[in-house]
Amino acid sequence: MDTIVVMDFGGQYSHLIGRRIRDMGVYAEVVSPGTTKRSLEEMGNLKGVILSGGAASVYAEDSPKPERDILDLEVPILGICYGHQLLAHMTGGDVESGDYGEYGTSVLGLSNRNSKLLRGLDDQEEVWMNHKDRVAAMPVRYSTLASTDSSPIAAFVDDSSRRYGVQFHPEVTHTSKGGKLLENFALSICNAERDWDPSGLAPELVDRAEDYIGNRKAIIGLSGGVDSTTAARLVGKAIGDDLTAIYVDTGLMRQGETESIKNTFTGSDLELIVLNRKEEFLGKLEGVEDPEKKRKIIGNTFIDVFTEKAKSIGAEVLVQGTIYSDVIESGSTTHSDTIKSHHNVGGLPEKVNLDIYEPLKDLYKDEVRQIADSLGLPEEIINRHVFPGPGLAIRIVGEVTPARVEVVRRASYIVEEELKSAGLYEDVWMGFAVLLSVKSVGIQGDLRSYKYPVALRIVESEDAMTANFAQIPFKILEKMSTRITNELDQVNRVVYDISNKPPATMEWE
Ligand code: XMP
């Protein structure tokens, strides 16, 4: 399969590049900056390399840099943001620190329309910028293609060596023709074949799981979501009843989760064990308010439960439904910052005596959904909103108590029900309620009340890396609000969260 490699220098958006390339049907793989020329060549069907963005400055001693001979590769190379500066710096150009940064939308003026890279773009285009340093002088042989007010060399090319740089981020939807630019690079410049089709990937993933696990026994924790369900089905096909699925009822699950899991797996070949561990999880969370502490406690407790169970059935492998975006945001890639310790990635204790196997860790959410579809999983599971590993605990600001969990569980259920009845459930990434820790005054039944409010969080997203709050009609929000305050005696006020990601994240903790 033709491959475009994205060398990851740690930018928050850099992983979207891989997603965009895969979206056009070309296989993309994200590799670390230390990857050698030789191992890239050994891929056999390498068609091009993209150097991603990143927060460092090319002059900083510890800034991530590729091996110098990467530039001798015979395939086209495109540098984006930090990658653009890196390309200039490594080929004899000059990078300087700008007087001020250029963040957000800028207008790109094209000065040279001869390059294939910018084919199809207008003389002026909206682009998304996120940098302070900029390319000040170009190496010989290169020519400028475009500029913005703050970046005189916002795009450059050396056609003879097929090296390209853009200061802006084509992978972000705010760059209106970003998709076109990446297509120009992957399809016209690199001549990559569009032969990537995740829907046909299941047999290969089954083979890989079989090879990896061999004749060992494995366990998998189910959460009810599409990721762990798909991972369980794949590994189940690979090793049959050597896989045991475990659903831990932490007391922090969505309404009706336990029944729904039982329904999904009843009649399937997979052995399902349901463990009621509500007391253990809620007990350990008593008095804990800090979000990262909550995440770590829950992660550790899950591992305790899994280790104990694995021991009793002689399993050596723990299968996890981790997907690509979980890995990125937990800071597990080389240079990106830890945003949150996803319990199934960074929240795990240092030493786990189980071999972790993550069959979906290189796949994006919509790719997992396509695989789930090809495996015949029910629509309801495939389209189910994402639910975080730490569960409702991270949707309660402040202390987690059984009573507070119940409020947030029921309020979230109302949000989901109303989204479904308005036909909006599948249009949004997720919708849920968050219970806050401040109180406000209200009036209910002629009496003064002083209670906690609920915040509604409904977001649209393509890949969990960025998100916009959903512009839900007020009538529907009003219905949710009225139902929540009527049906939940503990709540007297409902607010709607109108923050995008960034600067906010989807979950509150
Ligand atoms: P944030 O809040 O980081 O969430 O914008 C992005 C997506 O990831 C989900 N999420 C998690 N999923 N374990 C998971 O499996 C976790 O610890 C976790 N934290 C957040 C979140 O629900 C959203 O869909």
Coordinates of C-alpha atoms and ligand atoms in Angstrom, one line a residue:
M1 CA 0.0 0.0 0.0
D2 CA 1.3 3.5 -0.9
T3 CA 2.3 5.4 2.3
I4 CA 2.7 9.0 3.2
V5 CA 4.7 9.3 6.4
V6 CA 4.0 12.1 8.8
M7 CA 7.0 12.9 11.0
D8 CA 5.6 14.1 14.3
F9 CA 7.3 17.0 16.0
G10 CA 4.6 17.3 18.7
G11 CA 2.2 19.9 17.4
Q12 CA -1.3 19.6 18.8
Y13 CA -2.8 19.6 15.3
S14 CA -0.1 17.6 13.6
H15 CA -1.9 14.3 14.0
L16 CA -4.8 15.7 12.0
I17 CA -2.5 15.6 9.0
G18 CA -2.5 11.8 9.0
R19 CA -6.3 11.8 9.4
R20 CA -6.8 14.1 6.4
I21 CA -4.5 12.0 4.2
R22 CA -6.3 8.8 5.2
D23 CA -9.6 10.5 4.6
M24 CA -8.7 10.9 0.9
G25 CA -8.0 7.1 0.8
V26 CA -4.2 7.3 1.0
Y27 CA -2.6 5.4 3.9
A28 CA -0.7 7.7 6.2
E29 CA 1.5 6.7 9.1
V30 CA 2.8 8.9 11.9
V31 CA 6.4 8.3 12.9
S32 CA 8.7 9.8 15.5
P33 CA 11.4 12.4 14.6
G34 CA 14.1 9.8 15.2
T35 CA 13.0 7.5 12.4
T36 CA 15.9 6.9 10.1
K37 CA 16.1 7.3 6.4
R38 CA 16.8 3.6 6.1
S39 CA 13.7 2.5 8.0
L40 CA 11.6 4.8 5.9
E41 CA 13.1 3.4 2.7
E42 CA 12.4 -0.1 4.0
M43 CA 8.7 0.6 4.0
G44 CA 9.0 -0.1 0.3
N45 CA 6.2 2.0 -0.9
L46 CA 6.9 5.3 0.7
K47 CA 5.5 8.0 -1.5
G48 CA 6.1 11.2 0.5
V49 CA 7.0 12.7 3.8
I50 CA 5.3 15.4 5.8
L51 CA 7.2 17.2 8.6
S52 CA 4.6 18.2 11.1
G53 CA 4.2 21.3 13.2
G54 CA 5.5 21.5 16.8
A55 CA 6.0 24.0 19.6
A56 CA 9.8 24.2 19.6
S57 CA 12.1 26.6 17.9
V58 CA 14.5 25.2 15.4
Y59 CA 17.4 26.9 17.2
A60 CA 16.7 25.3 20.6
E61 CA 19.2 22.7 21.4
D62 CA 16.7 20.1 22.5
S63 CA 14.2 20.8 19.7
P64 CA 13.2 17.6 17.8
K65 CA 15.0 17.2 14.5
P66 CA 15.1 14.5 12.0
E67 CA 18.4 12.9 10.8
R68 CA 20.0 15.1 8.2
D69 CA 19.9 12.5 5.5
I70 CA 16.1 12.4 5.6
L71 CA 16.4 15.3 3.1
D72 CA 18.2 12.9 0.7
L73 CA 15.1 10.7 0.4
E74 CA 14.0 10.5 -3.2
V75 CA 10.3 11.2 -2.4
P76 CA 8.7 14.6 -2.0
I77 CA 8.8 16.4 1.4
L78 CA 6.3 18.9 2.7
G79 CA 7.1 20.9 5.9
I80 CA 4.2 22.3 7.8
C81 CA 4.6 25.2 10.4
Y82 CA 7.6 24.0 12.5
G83 CA 8.3 21.5 9.7
H84 CA 8.4 24.4 7.2
Q85 CA 10.9 26.2 9.4
L86 CA 12.9 23.0 9.9
L87 CA 13.1 22.5 6.1
A88 CA 14.4 26.1 5.6
H89 CA 16.8 25.8 8.5
M90 CA 18.3 22.4 7.3
T91 CA 18.7 23.5 3.7
G92 CA 20.6 26.8 4.4
G93 CA 17.7 29.2 4.9
D94 CA 17.2 31.5 7.9
V95 CA 14.5 31.3 10.6
E96 CA 14.0 34.2 13.0
S97 CA 11.8 34.9 15.9
G98 CA 8.9 37.2 14.8
D99 CA 8.2 40.3 16.9
Y100 CA 4.8 38.9 17.7
G101 CA 3.1 35.6 17.0
E102 CA 0.5 34.9 14.3
Y103 CA -2.3 32.9 15.8
G104 CA -5.7 32.2 14.2
T105 CA -6.9 33.1 10.8
S106 CA -4.7 35.0 8.3
V107 CA -5.0 36.0 4.7
L108 CA -2.6 34.2 2.4
G109 CA -1.6 36.1 -0.8
L110 CA -0.3 33.9 -3.6
S111 CA 2.6 35.4 -5.5
N112 CA 3.6 32.4 -7.6
R113 CA 1.0 30.1 -9.2
N114 CA 3.4 27.8 -10.9
S115 CA 3.7 25.1 -8.3
K116 CA 1.4 22.1 -8.2
L117 CA 1.2 22.5 -4.5
L118 CA -1.1 25.5 -4.6
R119 CA -3.1 24.5 -7.7
G120 CA -6.8 25.3 -7.2
L121 CA -6.2 28.0 -4.6
D122 CA -7.4 31.5 -5.2
D123 CA -5.1 34.6 -5.2
Q124 CA -6.2 35.2 -1.6
E125 CA -7.0 32.4 0.8
E126 CA -8.0 32.1 4.4
V127 CA -5.4 30.1 6.4
W128 CA -4.9 29.0 10.0
M129 CA -1.6 30.2 11.6
N130 CA -0.1 29.2 15.0
H131 CA 3.5 30.3 15.2
K132 CA 6.0 32.9 16.5
D133 CA 9.2 32.0 14.6
R134 CA 9.1 32.5 10.8
V135 CA 11.3 31.8 7.8
A136 CA 13.2 35.0 7.0
A137 CA 15.5 34.0 4.2
M138 CA 15.2 31.1 1.8
P139 CA 17.9 28.7 0.8
V140 CA 19.2 28.9 -2.7
R141 CA 17.1 27.2 -5.4
Y142 CA 13.9 27.7 -3.4
S143 CA 11.3 30.3 -4.4
T144 CA 8.5 31.9 -2.4
L145 CA 4.9 30.9 -3.3
A146 CA 2.8 33.0 -0.9
S147 CA 3.0 35.3 2.0
T148 CA 0.8 36.8 4.8
D149 CA 1.3 40.2 6.6
S150 CA 3.4 38.5 9.3
S151 CA 5.1 35.8 7.3
P152 CA 6.8 37.0 4.1
I153 CA 7.7 33.5 3.2
A154 CA 4.5 31.6 4.1
A155 CA 5.0 29.0 1.4
F156 CA 8.0 28.0 -0.6
V157 CA 9.1 25.4 -3.1
D158 CA 12.1 23.8 -4.7
D159 CA 10.6 22.0 -7.7
S160 CA 13.7 20.2 -8.7
S161 CA 14.1 18.4 -5.4
R162 CA 10.3 18.4 -4.7
R163 CA 10.7 20.1 -1.3
Y164 CA 7.8 22.3 -0.1
G165 CA 7.1 24.3 3.0
V166 CA 3.9 26.0 4.3
Q167 CA 3.9 28.1 7.5
F168 CA 0.1 27.7 7.9
H169 CA -1.8 24.5 8.9
P170 CA -3.6 22.9 5.9
E171 CA -4.8 20.1 8.1
V172 CA -7.1 22.4 10.1
T173 CA -10.6 23.0 8.8
H174 CA -10.1 26.8 9.3
T175 CA -7.7 26.8 6.3
S176 CA -10.4 26.8 3.7
K177 CA -8.5 25.1 0.9
G178 CA -6.2 23.0 3.2
G179 CA -7.8 19.8 2.0
K180 CA -7.1 20.7 -1.6
L181 CA -3.4 21.5 -0.8
L182 CA -2.9 18.2 1.0
E183 CA -4.6 16.5 -1.9
N184 CA -2.2 18.2 -4.3
F185 CA 0.7 17.0 -2.3
A186 CA -0.4 13.4 -1.8
L187 CA -2.1 12.7 -5.1
S188 CA -0.4 15.0 -7.7
I189 CA 3.0 15.5 -6.3
C190 CA 3.6 12.1 -4.5
N191 CA 1.4 10.2 -7.0
A192 CA 0.1 8.1 -4.1
E193 CA -2.6 5.5 -4.9
R194 CA -5.9 5.8 -3.0
D195 CA -5.9 2.2 -1.8
W196 CA -6.6 2.7 1.9
D197 CA -10.0 1.3 2.9
P198 CA -10.4 0.7 6.7
S199 CA -13.7 -1.1 6.1
G200 CA -11.7 -4.0 4.7
L201 CA -9.2 -4.0 7.5
A202 CA -10.8 -6.5 9.9
P203 CA -9.2 -9.7 8.6
E204 CA -5.8 -8.2 8.8
L205 CA -6.4 -7.0 12.4
V206 CA -7.6 -10.4 13.3
D207 CA -4.4 -12.0 11.8
R208 CA -2.3 -9.5 13.7
A209 CA -4.0 -10.2 17.0
E210 CA -3.6 -13.9 16.4
D211 CA 0.2 -13.4 15.7
Y212 CA 0.7 -11.2 18.7
I213 CA -1.3 -13.1 21.3
G214 CA -0.4 -16.5 20.1
N215 CA -1.7 -19.2 22.4
R216 CA -1.8 -17.0 25.5
K217 CA -5.0 -16.2 27.3
A218 CA -6.3 -12.6 27.2
I219 CA -8.8 -10.4 28.9
I220 CA -10.5 -7.2 27.7
G221 CA -12.4 -4.5 29.6
L222 CA -15.6 -3.5 28.0
S223 CA -17.1 0.0 28.4
G224 CA -20.1 -0.3 26.1
G225 CA -18.6 2.0 23.5
V226 CA -17.7 1.2 20.0
D227 CA -13.9 1.0 20.6
S228 CA -13.8 -1.7 23.2
T229 CA -16.7 -3.6 21.6
T230 CA -14.9 -3.6 18.2
A231 CA -11.6 -4.6 19.8
A232 CA -13.3 -7.5 21.7
R233 CA -14.9 -8.7 18.5
L234 CA -11.6 -8.6 16.5
V235 CA -9.6 -10.4 19.2
G236 CA -12.4 -12.8 19.8
K237 CA -12.3 -13.8 16.2
A238 CA -8.5 -14.3 16.5
I239 CA -8.2 -16.3 19.7
G240 CA -11.8 -17.5 20.4
D241 CA -12.5 -18.5 24.0
D242 CA -9.0 -17.7 25.0
L243 CA -10.4 -14.1 25.3
T244 CA -12.5 -13.2 28.3
A245 CA -14.4 -10.0 28.2
I246 CA -14.9 -8.2 31.5
Y247 CA -17.4 -5.5 32.2
V248 CA -16.7 -3.7 35.5
D249 CA -19.6 -1.8 36.9
T250 CA -17.8 1.0 38.5
G251 CA -20.9 2.8 39.6
L252 CA -19.8 5.5 37.2
M253 CA -21.5 4.1 34.1
R254 CA -24.2 5.6 31.9
Q255 CA -27.9 4.7 32.6
G256 CA -28.7 1.2 31.5
E257 CA -25.1 0.4 30.5
T258 CA -24.9 -3.0 32.3
E259 CA -28.1 -4.3 30.7
S260 CA -27.0 -3.0 27.3
I261 CA -23.7 -4.7 27.5
K262 CA -25.3 -8.0 28.5
N263 CA -27.7 -7.7 25.5
T264 CA -24.9 -7.0 23.1
F265 CA -22.8 -10.0 24.1
T266 CA -25.5 -12.5 24.9
G267 CA -25.5 -15.1 22.3
S268 CA -22.0 -14.1 21.0
D269 CA -19.1 -16.5 21.3
L270 CA -17.3 -14.3 23.8
E271 CA -17.3 -15.1 27.4
L272 CA -18.6 -12.1 29.4
I273 CA -17.9 -11.6 33.1
V274 CA -19.8 -8.8 34.8
L275 CA -18.2 -7.5 38.0
N276 CA -20.0 -5.2 40.4
R277 CA -17.3 -3.0 41.9
K278 CA -19.3 0.1 42.6
E279 CA -18.3 0.2 46.3
E280 CA -14.6 -0.1 45.6
F281 CA -14.5 2.7 43.0
L282 CA -16.8 5.1 44.8
G283 CA -15.1 4.4 48.1
K284 CA -11.7 5.2 46.7
L285 CA -13.0 8.4 45.2
E286 CA -14.4 9.7 48.5
G287 CA -13.2 13.2 49.2
V288 CA -11.2 13.4 46.0
E289 CA -11.7 16.6 43.9
D290 CA -8.7 16.9 41.7
P291 CA -9.5 15.7 38.1
E292 CA -6.1 14.1 37.5
K293 CA -6.3 12.3 40.8
K294 CA -9.7 11.0 40.0
R295 CA -8.4 9.7 36.7
K296 CA -5.4 8.0 38.2
I297 CA -7.4 6.4 41.0
I298 CA -9.9 5.0 38.5
G299 CA -7.1 3.8 36.2
N300 CA -5.3 2.1 39.0
T301 CA -8.4 0.5 40.4
F302 CA -9.3 -0.8 36.9
I303 CA -5.8 -2.3 36.7
D304 CA -6.2 -3.9 40.1
V305 CA -9.4 -5.5 39.1
F306 CA -8.0 -6.7 35.7
T307 CA -4.8 -8.0 37.2
E308 CA -6.7 -10.0 39.9
K309 CA -9.1 -11.4 37.3
A310 CA -6.3 -12.1 34.8
K311 CA -4.4 -14.0 37.5
S312 CA -7.5 -16.1 38.4
I313 CA -8.0 -17.2 34.7
G314 CA -4.3 -17.3 33.8
A315 CA -4.4 -14.5 31.2
E316 CA -1.2 -12.8 30.3
V317 CA -2.5 -10.2 27.9
L318 CA -4.8 -7.2 28.5
V319 CA -6.5 -6.0 25.3
Q320 CA -7.6 -2.4 25.3
G321 CA -9.8 -0.4 22.9
T322 CA -7.4 2.6 22.8
I323 CA -7.7 4.6 19.6
Y324 CA -5.4 7.1 18.1
S325 CA -6.7 10.3 19.6
D326 CA -6.5 8.7 23.2
V327 CA -2.8 8.1 22.6
I328 CA -2.1 11.6 21.4
E329 CA -3.8 13.5 24.1
S330 CA -2.4 11.4 26.9
G331 CA 1.1 12.7 25.8
S332 CA 2.2 9.3 24.8
T333 CA 3.7 10.5 21.6
T334 CA 7.2 11.9 21.8
H335 CA 6.8 15.6 22.1
S336 CA 3.2 16.5 22.8
D337 CA 2.0 17.8 26.1
T338 CA -0.2 15.7 28.4
I339 CA -3.7 17.1 28.2
K340 CA -5.4 14.4 30.2
S341 CA -4.3 11.0 31.5
H342 CA -6.8 8.8 29.6
H343 CA -7.1 5.9 31.9
N344 CA -6.5 3.5 29.2
V345 CA -3.2 5.1 28.2
G346 CA -1.3 7.5 30.5
G347 CA -3.4 6.8 33.5
L348 CA -2.0 3.3 33.9
P349 CA 0.4 2.6 36.7
E350 CA 4.1 2.3 35.6
K351 CA 4.2 -1.4 36.2
V352 CA 1.4 -3.5 34.8
N353 CA 2.1 -7.2 34.9
L354 CA 0.1 -7.8 31.8
D355 CA 1.2 -7.4 28.3
I356 CA -1.0 -4.6 26.8
Y357 CA -2.4 -5.2 23.3
E358 CA -4.2 -2.3 21.5
P359 CA -5.4 -3.4 18.2
L360 CA -7.0 -0.1 17.3
K361 CA -4.4 2.3 18.5
D362 CA -3.4 3.6 15.0
L363 CA -7.0 4.1 13.9
Y364 CA -9.2 7.2 14.0
K365 CA -12.7 7.0 15.4
D366 CA -14.5 7.0 12.1
E367 CA -12.2 4.2 10.9
V368 CA -13.1 2.2 13.9
R369 CA -16.8 2.7 13.1
Q370 CA -16.2 1.5 9.6
I371 CA -14.6 -1.7 11.0
A372 CA -17.4 -2.1 13.5
D373 CA -19.8 -1.9 10.6
S374 CA -17.9 -4.5 8.6
L375 CA -18.1 -6.8 11.6
G376 CA -21.8 -6.5 11.7
L377 CA -22.1 -4.7 15.1
P378 CA -25.5 -3.1 15.7
E379 CA -26.0 0.5 14.5
E380 CA -26.8 1.5 18.1
I381 CA -23.3 0.6 19.2
I382 CA -21.6 2.0 16.2
N383 CA -23.2 5.4 16.5
R384 CA -23.2 5.5 20.3
H385 CA -21.6 8.6 21.7
V386 CA -18.1 8.2 23.1
F387 CA -17.9 7.6 26.8
P388 CA -14.7 8.3 28.7
G389 CA -13.0 5.5 30.6
P390 CA -13.2 7.3 34.0
G391 CA -16.9 7.5 33.4
L392 CA -19.2 10.0 35.1
A393 CA -16.6 10.8 37.7
I394 CA -15.1 13.4 35.3
R395 CA -18.5 14.9 34.7
I396 CA -18.9 15.9 38.3
V397 CA -16.9 18.9 39.3
G398 CA -15.7 18.4 42.8
E399 CA -16.4 15.4 45.0
V400 CA -17.9 12.2 43.5
T401 CA -20.7 10.8 45.7
P402 CA -23.3 8.2 44.8
A403 CA -26.0 10.9 45.0
R404 CA -24.1 13.3 42.7
V405 CA -23.4 10.4 40.2
E406 CA -27.1 9.7 40.1
V407 CA -27.9 13.3 39.2
V408 CA -25.4 13.5 36.4
R409 CA -26.4 10.1 35.1
R410 CA -30.1 11.0 34.9
A411 CA -29.5 14.4 33.5
S412 CA -27.2 13.0 30.8
Y413 CA -29.8 10.4 29.9
I414 CA -32.4 13.2 29.4
V415 CA -29.9 15.1 27.1
E416 CA -29.4 11.9 25.1
E417 CA -33.1 11.1 24.9
E418 CA -34.0 14.7 23.7
L419 CA -31.2 14.6 21.1
K420 CA -32.6 11.3 19.8
S421 CA -36.2 12.5 19.7
A422 CA -35.1 15.7 17.9
G423 CA -33.1 13.5 15.4
L424 CA -29.9 15.2 16.3
Y425 CA -28.1 12.4 18.3
E426 CA -26.1 11.2 15.3
D427 CA -25.2 14.7 14.1
V428 CA -23.2 15.5 17.2
W429 CA -20.0 13.9 18.6
M430 CA -21.5 13.7 22.1
G431 CA -24.0 15.3 24.4
F432 CA -24.1 15.0 28.2
A433 CA -24.6 16.8 31.5
V434 CA -21.9 18.0 33.9
L435 CA -22.7 18.6 37.6
L436 CA -21.1 21.7 39.0
S437 CA -19.9 22.5 42.4
V438 CA -21.2 26.0 43.0
K439 CA -24.7 26.6 44.2
S440 CA -27.2 29.1 43.0
V441 CA -30.5 30.5 44.2
G442 CA -33.7 29.5 42.5
I443 CA -37.4 29.5 43.1
Q444 CA -39.4 26.3 42.9
G445 CA -43.0 25.9 44.1
D446 CA -43.0 29.4 45.6
L447 CA -40.0 28.4 47.8
R448 CA -36.5 29.6 47.7
S449 CA -34.0 26.9 46.6
Y450 CA -30.2 26.8 46.8
K451 CA -28.9 24.0 44.7
Y452 CA -26.2 22.9 42.2
P453 CA -26.6 23.7 38.5
V454 CA -26.1 21.3 35.6
A455 CA -24.1 22.4 32.5
L456 CA -25.1 20.8 29.2
R457 CA -22.2 20.0 26.9
I458 CA -23.1 19.1 23.4
V459 CA -20.3 19.2 20.8
E460 CA -19.6 18.6 17.2
S461 CA -16.3 17.1 16.2
E462 CA -14.7 15.0 13.5
D463 CA -11.8 13.5 15.4
A464 CA -11.9 14.6 19.1
M465 CA -8.8 16.8 18.5
T466 CA -10.9 19.9 18.0
A467 CA -14.6 20.6 18.6
N468 CA -17.3 23.2 18.3
F469 CA -20.2 23.5 20.7
A470 CA -23.3 22.4 18.8
Q471 CA -25.8 25.1 17.9
I472 CA -28.8 23.2 19.2
P473 CA -32.1 25.0 18.7
F474 CA -33.2 26.9 21.9
K475 CA -36.5 25.0 21.9
I476 CA -34.7 21.7 22.4
L477 CA -32.3 23.1 25.0
E478 CA -35.3 24.5 26.8
K479 CA -37.0 21.1 26.8
M480 CA -33.8 19.5 28.2
S481 CA -33.6 22.2 30.8
T482 CA -37.2 22.0 31.9
R483 CA -37.1 18.2 32.1
I484 CA -33.9 18.2 34.2
T485 CA -35.2 20.7 36.7
N486 CA -38.6 19.0 36.9
E487 CA -37.3 15.4 37.1
L488 CA -34.3 16.0 39.3
D489 CA -35.1 17.5 42.6
Q490 CA -31.4 18.3 43.3
V491 CA -31.1 20.8 40.3
N492 CA -32.6 24.3 40.0
R493 CA -30.6 25.7 37.1
V494 CA -29.3 24.5 33.7
V495 CA -26.6 26.3 31.7
Y496 CA -25.4 25.6 28.1
D497 CA -21.6 25.4 27.6
I498 CA -20.7 27.4 24.5
S499 CA -17.0 26.8 24.4
N500 CA -15.1 25.3 21.6
K501 CA -12.0 23.0 21.8
P502 CA -9.5 24.6 22.0
P503 CA -9.5 26.5 24.3
A504 CA -11.8 24.2 26.4
T505 CA -11.8 20.4 26.2
M506 CA -15.0 18.4 25.7
E507 CA -15.1 16.9 29.1
W508 CA -14.8 19.3 32.0
E509 CA -12.1 17.4 33.7
Ligands
XMP1 P1 -11.6 15.9 25.8 O1 -12.3 16.2 27.0 O2 -10.1 15.6 26.0 O3 -12.2 14.6 25.2 O4 -11.7 17.0 24.8 C1 -12.0 14.1 23.9 C2 -12.7 12.8 23.7 O5 -12.1 11.8 24.5 C3 -12.9 11.3 25.5 N1 -12.2 11.0 26.7 C4 -11.7 9.8 27.1 N2 -11.9 8.6 26.6 N3 -10.6 7.7 28.4 C5 -11.3 7.5 27.2 O6 -11.4 6.4 26.8 C6 -10.4 8.9 29.0 O7 -9.8 9.0 30.0 C7 -11.0 10.0 28.3 N4 -11.0 11.3 28.6 C8 -11.8 11.9 27.6 C9 -14.0 12.3 25.7 O8 -15.2 11.8 26.1 C10 -14.1 12.9 24.3 O9 -15.0 12.1 23.5

